Amino acid sequence: MNINGIIVGAAVFLIIGICHPIVIKLEYYYGKQSWWVMALAGAFFAGISLFVHNLVLSTILGSAAFSCFWGIHEIIAQEKRVLRGWFPENPKRHEYYAAKRKANHS
C-alpha cells in the first residue's frame, strides 16, 4: 500500500486552507499591492522544492509554491470582493476604497 498520495492530498488541502485567510488578511491590511509577498513566498517554496530529495516533501513544497502564486490572483480578486461588499473593508483604508468605487461608477 502507498500512502504518499494521501499525505500529499492532505498537505495540499491544509496549504489551500492556510493560504485563503492569508490572502484575506494581506488585502485587508496592505491592499492588493501586497501581491509581492505571495510571489516571494512562492519563489521561496519553489526554490526549496528543487533541492529537497524526498519526493513527497518536494511535491508538497511545490504545491505550496503554486498555491502562493495563485494567491497573487486571489489578492487582486479579494479587492474586487471587498468593493462589492462581500468582505469587510479596512476602515483605515476607506478613502482608497471610496475612490475606487467612484472611479468604477464614473
PDB file of C-alpha atoms in Angstrom:
ATOM      1  CA  MET A   1       0.000   0.000   0.000  1.00  0.00           C
ATOM      2  CA  ASN A   2       1.219   3.514  -0.859  1.00  0.00           C
ATOM      3  CA  ILE A   3       0.113   6.333   1.435  1.00  0.00           C
ATOM      4  CA  ASN A   4       2.077   9.090  -0.345  1.00  0.00           C
ATOM      5  CA  GLY A   5      -0.916  10.325  -2.348  1.00  0.00           C
ATOM      6  CA  ILE A   6      -2.998  10.680   0.808  1.00  0.00           C
ATOM      7  CA  ILE A   7      -0.173  12.580   2.532  1.00  0.00           C
ATOM      8  CA  VAL A   8       0.251  14.963  -0.408  1.00  0.00           C
ATOM      9  CA  GLY A   9      -3.513  15.417  -0.755  1.00  0.00           C
ATOM     10  CA  ALA A  10      -3.930  16.233   2.927  1.00  0.00           C
ATOM     11  CA  ALA A  11      -0.990  18.635   2.821  1.00  0.00           C
ATOM     12  CA  VAL A  12      -2.366  20.447  -0.232  1.00  0.00           C
ATOM     13  CA  PHE A  13      -5.771  20.689   1.453  1.00  0.00           C
ATOM     14  CA  LEU A  14      -4.124  22.293   4.507  1.00  0.00           C
ATOM     15  CA  ILE A  15      -1.977  24.617   2.370  1.00  0.00           C
ATOM     16  CA  ILE A  16      -5.003  25.905   0.490  1.00  0.00           C
ATOM     17  CA  GLY A  17      -6.850  26.303   3.787  1.00  0.00           C
ATOM     18  CA  ILE A  18      -3.969  28.326   5.193  1.00  0.00           C
ATOM     19  CA  CYS A  19      -3.494  30.475   2.081  1.00  0.00           C
ATOM     20  CA  HIS A  20      -7.131  31.602   1.983  1.00  0.00           C
ATOM     21  CA  PRO A  21      -7.082  33.598   5.250  1.00  0.00           C
ATOM     22  CA  ILE A  22      -3.580  34.877   4.465  1.00  0.00           C
ATOM     23  CA  VAL A  23      -4.889  36.382   1.225  1.00  0.00           C
ATOM     24  CA  ILE A  24      -7.814  37.980   3.051  1.00  0.00           C
ATOM     25  CA  LYS A  25      -5.564  39.471   5.750  1.00  0.00           C
ATOM     26  CA  LEU A  26      -2.963  40.726   3.277  1.00  0.00           C
ATOM     27  CA  GLU A  27      -5.593  42.556   1.259  1.00  0.00           C
ATOM     28  CA  TYR A  28      -7.307  43.884   4.388  1.00  0.00           C
ATOM     29  CA  TYR A  29      -4.180  45.345   5.954  1.00  0.00           C
ATOM     30  CA  TYR A  30      -1.979  46.161   2.947  1.00  0.00           C
ATOM     31  CA  GLY A  31      -4.197  46.134  -0.145  1.00  0.00           C
ATOM     32  CA  LYS A  32      -3.624  44.442  -3.449  1.00  0.00           C
ATOM     33  CA  GLN A  33      -0.108  45.877  -3.669  1.00  0.00           C
ATOM     34  CA  SER A  34       0.871  43.157  -1.174  1.00  0.00           C
ATOM     35  CA  TRP A  35       0.846  40.602  -4.012  1.00  0.00           C
ATOM     36  CA  TRP A  36       4.644  40.554  -3.921  1.00  0.00           C
ATOM     37  CA  VAL A  37       4.545  38.819  -0.514  1.00  0.00           C
ATOM     38  CA  MET A  38       2.845  35.841  -2.126  1.00  0.00           C
ATOM     39  CA  ALA A  39       5.253  35.998  -5.072  1.00  0.00           C
ATOM     40  CA  LEU A  40       8.258  35.874  -2.752  1.00  0.00           C
ATOM     41  CA  ALA A  41       6.766  33.039  -0.721  1.00  0.00           C
ATOM     42  CA  GLY A  42       6.000  31.137  -3.918  1.00  0.00           C
ATOM     43  CA  ALA A  43       9.533  31.631  -5.240  1.00  0.00           C
ATOM     44  CA  PHE A  44      10.954  30.535  -1.878  1.00  0.00           C
ATOM     45  CA  PHE A  45       8.899  27.333  -1.756  1.00  0.00           C
ATOM     46  CA  ALA A  46       9.628  26.588  -5.431  1.00  0.00           C
ATOM     47  CA  GLY A  47      13.355  27.050  -4.883  1.00  0.00           C
ATOM     48  CA  ILE A  48      13.401  24.867  -1.786  1.00  0.00           C
ATOM     49  CA  SER A  49      11.401  22.163  -3.562  1.00  0.00           C
ATOM     50  CA  LEU A  50      14.146  21.875  -6.179  1.00  0.00           C
ATOM     51  CA  PHE A  51      16.717  20.875  -3.576  1.00  0.00           C
ATOM     52  CA  VAL A  52      14.686  18.525  -1.384  1.00  0.00           C
ATOM     53  CA  HIS A  53      15.465  14.910  -2.200  1.00  0.00           C
ATOM     54  CA  ASN A  54      12.324  13.454  -0.630  1.00  0.00           C
ATOM     55  CA  LEU A  55       9.704  13.220  -3.381  1.00  0.00           C
ATOM     56  CA  VAL A  56       6.703  13.685  -1.090  1.00  0.00           C
ATOM     57  CA  LEU A  57       8.172  16.745   0.639  1.00  0.00           C
ATOM     58  CA  SER A  58       9.305  18.215  -2.683  1.00  0.00           C
ATOM     59  CA  THR A  59       5.785  17.753  -4.053  1.00  0.00           C
ATOM     60  CA  ILE A  60       4.259  19.414  -1.004  1.00  0.00           C
ATOM     61  CA  LEU A  61       6.676  22.352  -1.271  1.00  0.00           C
ATOM     62  CA  GLY A  62       5.894  22.697  -4.982  1.00  0.00           C
ATOM     63  CA  SER A  63       2.199  22.692  -4.162  1.00  0.00           C
ATOM     64  CA  ALA A  64       2.790  25.401  -1.561  1.00  0.00           C
ATOM     65  CA  ALA A  65       4.688  27.419  -4.174  1.00  0.00           C
ATOM     66  CA  PHE A  66       1.882  27.314  -6.694  1.00  0.00           C
ATOM     67  CA  SER A  67      -0.754  27.955  -4.035  1.00  0.00           C
ATOM     68  CA  CYS A  68       1.170  31.138  -3.227  1.00  0.00           C
ATOM     69  CA  PHE A  69       1.358  32.028  -6.920  1.00  0.00           C
ATOM     70  CA  TRP A  70      -2.416  31.515  -7.165  1.00  0.00           C
ATOM     71  CA  GLY A  71      -2.703  33.752  -4.098  1.00  0.00           C
ATOM     72  CA  ILE A  72      -1.415  36.656  -6.217  1.00  0.00           C
ATOM     73  CA  HIS A  73      -4.526  36.387  -8.368  1.00  0.00           C
ATOM     74  CA  GLU A  74      -6.688  35.968  -5.269  1.00  0.00           C
ATOM     75  CA  ILE A  75      -5.349  39.143  -3.598  1.00  0.00           C
ATOM     76  CA  ILE A  76      -6.390  41.136  -6.663  1.00  0.00           C
ATOM     77  CA  ALA A  77      -9.761  39.366  -6.742  1.00  0.00           C
ATOM     78  CA  GLN A  78     -10.168  39.946  -2.997  1.00  0.00           C
ATOM     79  CA  GLU A  79     -10.084  43.704  -3.541  1.00  0.00           C
ATOM     80  CA  LYS A  80     -12.952  43.319  -6.011  1.00  0.00           C
ATOM     81  CA  ARG A  81     -14.889  41.257  -3.458  1.00  0.00           C
ATOM     82  CA  VAL A  82     -14.353  43.991  -0.853  1.00  0.00           C
ATOM     83  CA  LEU A  83     -15.514  46.664  -3.295  1.00  0.00           C
ATOM     84  CA  ARG A  84     -18.684  44.632  -3.931  1.00  0.00           C
ATOM     85  CA  GLY A  85     -19.303  44.450  -0.183  1.00  0.00           C
ATOM     86  CA  TRP A  86     -18.764  40.698   0.093  1.00  0.00           C
ATOM     87  CA  PHE A  87     -15.938  41.189   2.622  1.00  0.00           C
ATOM     88  CA  PRO A  88     -15.361  43.955   5.156  1.00  0.00           C
ATOM     89  CA  GLU A  89     -13.076  46.794   4.205  1.00  0.00           C
ATOM     90  CA  ASN A  90     -10.366  48.091   6.480  1.00  0.00           C
ATOM     91  CA  PRO A  91     -11.701  51.377   7.925  1.00  0.00           C
ATOM     92  CA  LYS A  92      -8.170  52.815   7.779  1.00  0.00           C
ATOM     93  CA  ARG A  93      -8.252  52.345   4.008  1.00  0.00           C
ATOM     94  CA  HIS A  94     -11.801  53.660   3.468  1.00  0.00           C
ATOM     95  CA  GLU A  95     -10.682  56.598   1.318  1.00  0.00           C
ATOM     96  CA  TYR A  96      -8.869  54.227  -1.038  1.00  0.00           C
ATOM     97  CA  TYR A  97     -11.963  52.038  -1.451  1.00  0.00           C
ATOM     98  CA  ALA A  98     -14.222  55.080  -1.833  1.00  0.00           C
ATOM     99  CA  ALA A  99     -12.000  56.426  -4.623  1.00  0.00           C
ATOM    100  CA  LYS A 100     -12.015  53.015  -6.339  1.00  0.00           C
ATOM    101  CA  ARG A 101     -15.813  52.804  -6.120  1.00  0.00           C
ATOM    102  CA  LYS A 102     -16.160  56.320  -7.510  1.00  0.00           C
ATOM    103  CA  ALA A 103     -13.768  55.544 -10.398  1.00  0.00           C
ATOM    104  CA  ASN A 104     -15.691  52.353 -11.190  1.00  0.00           C
ATOM    105  CA  HIS A 105     -19.036  54.189 -11.332  1.00  0.00           C
ATOM    106  CA  SER A 106     -17.763  57.042 -13.482  1.00  0.00           C
TER     107      SER A 106
END
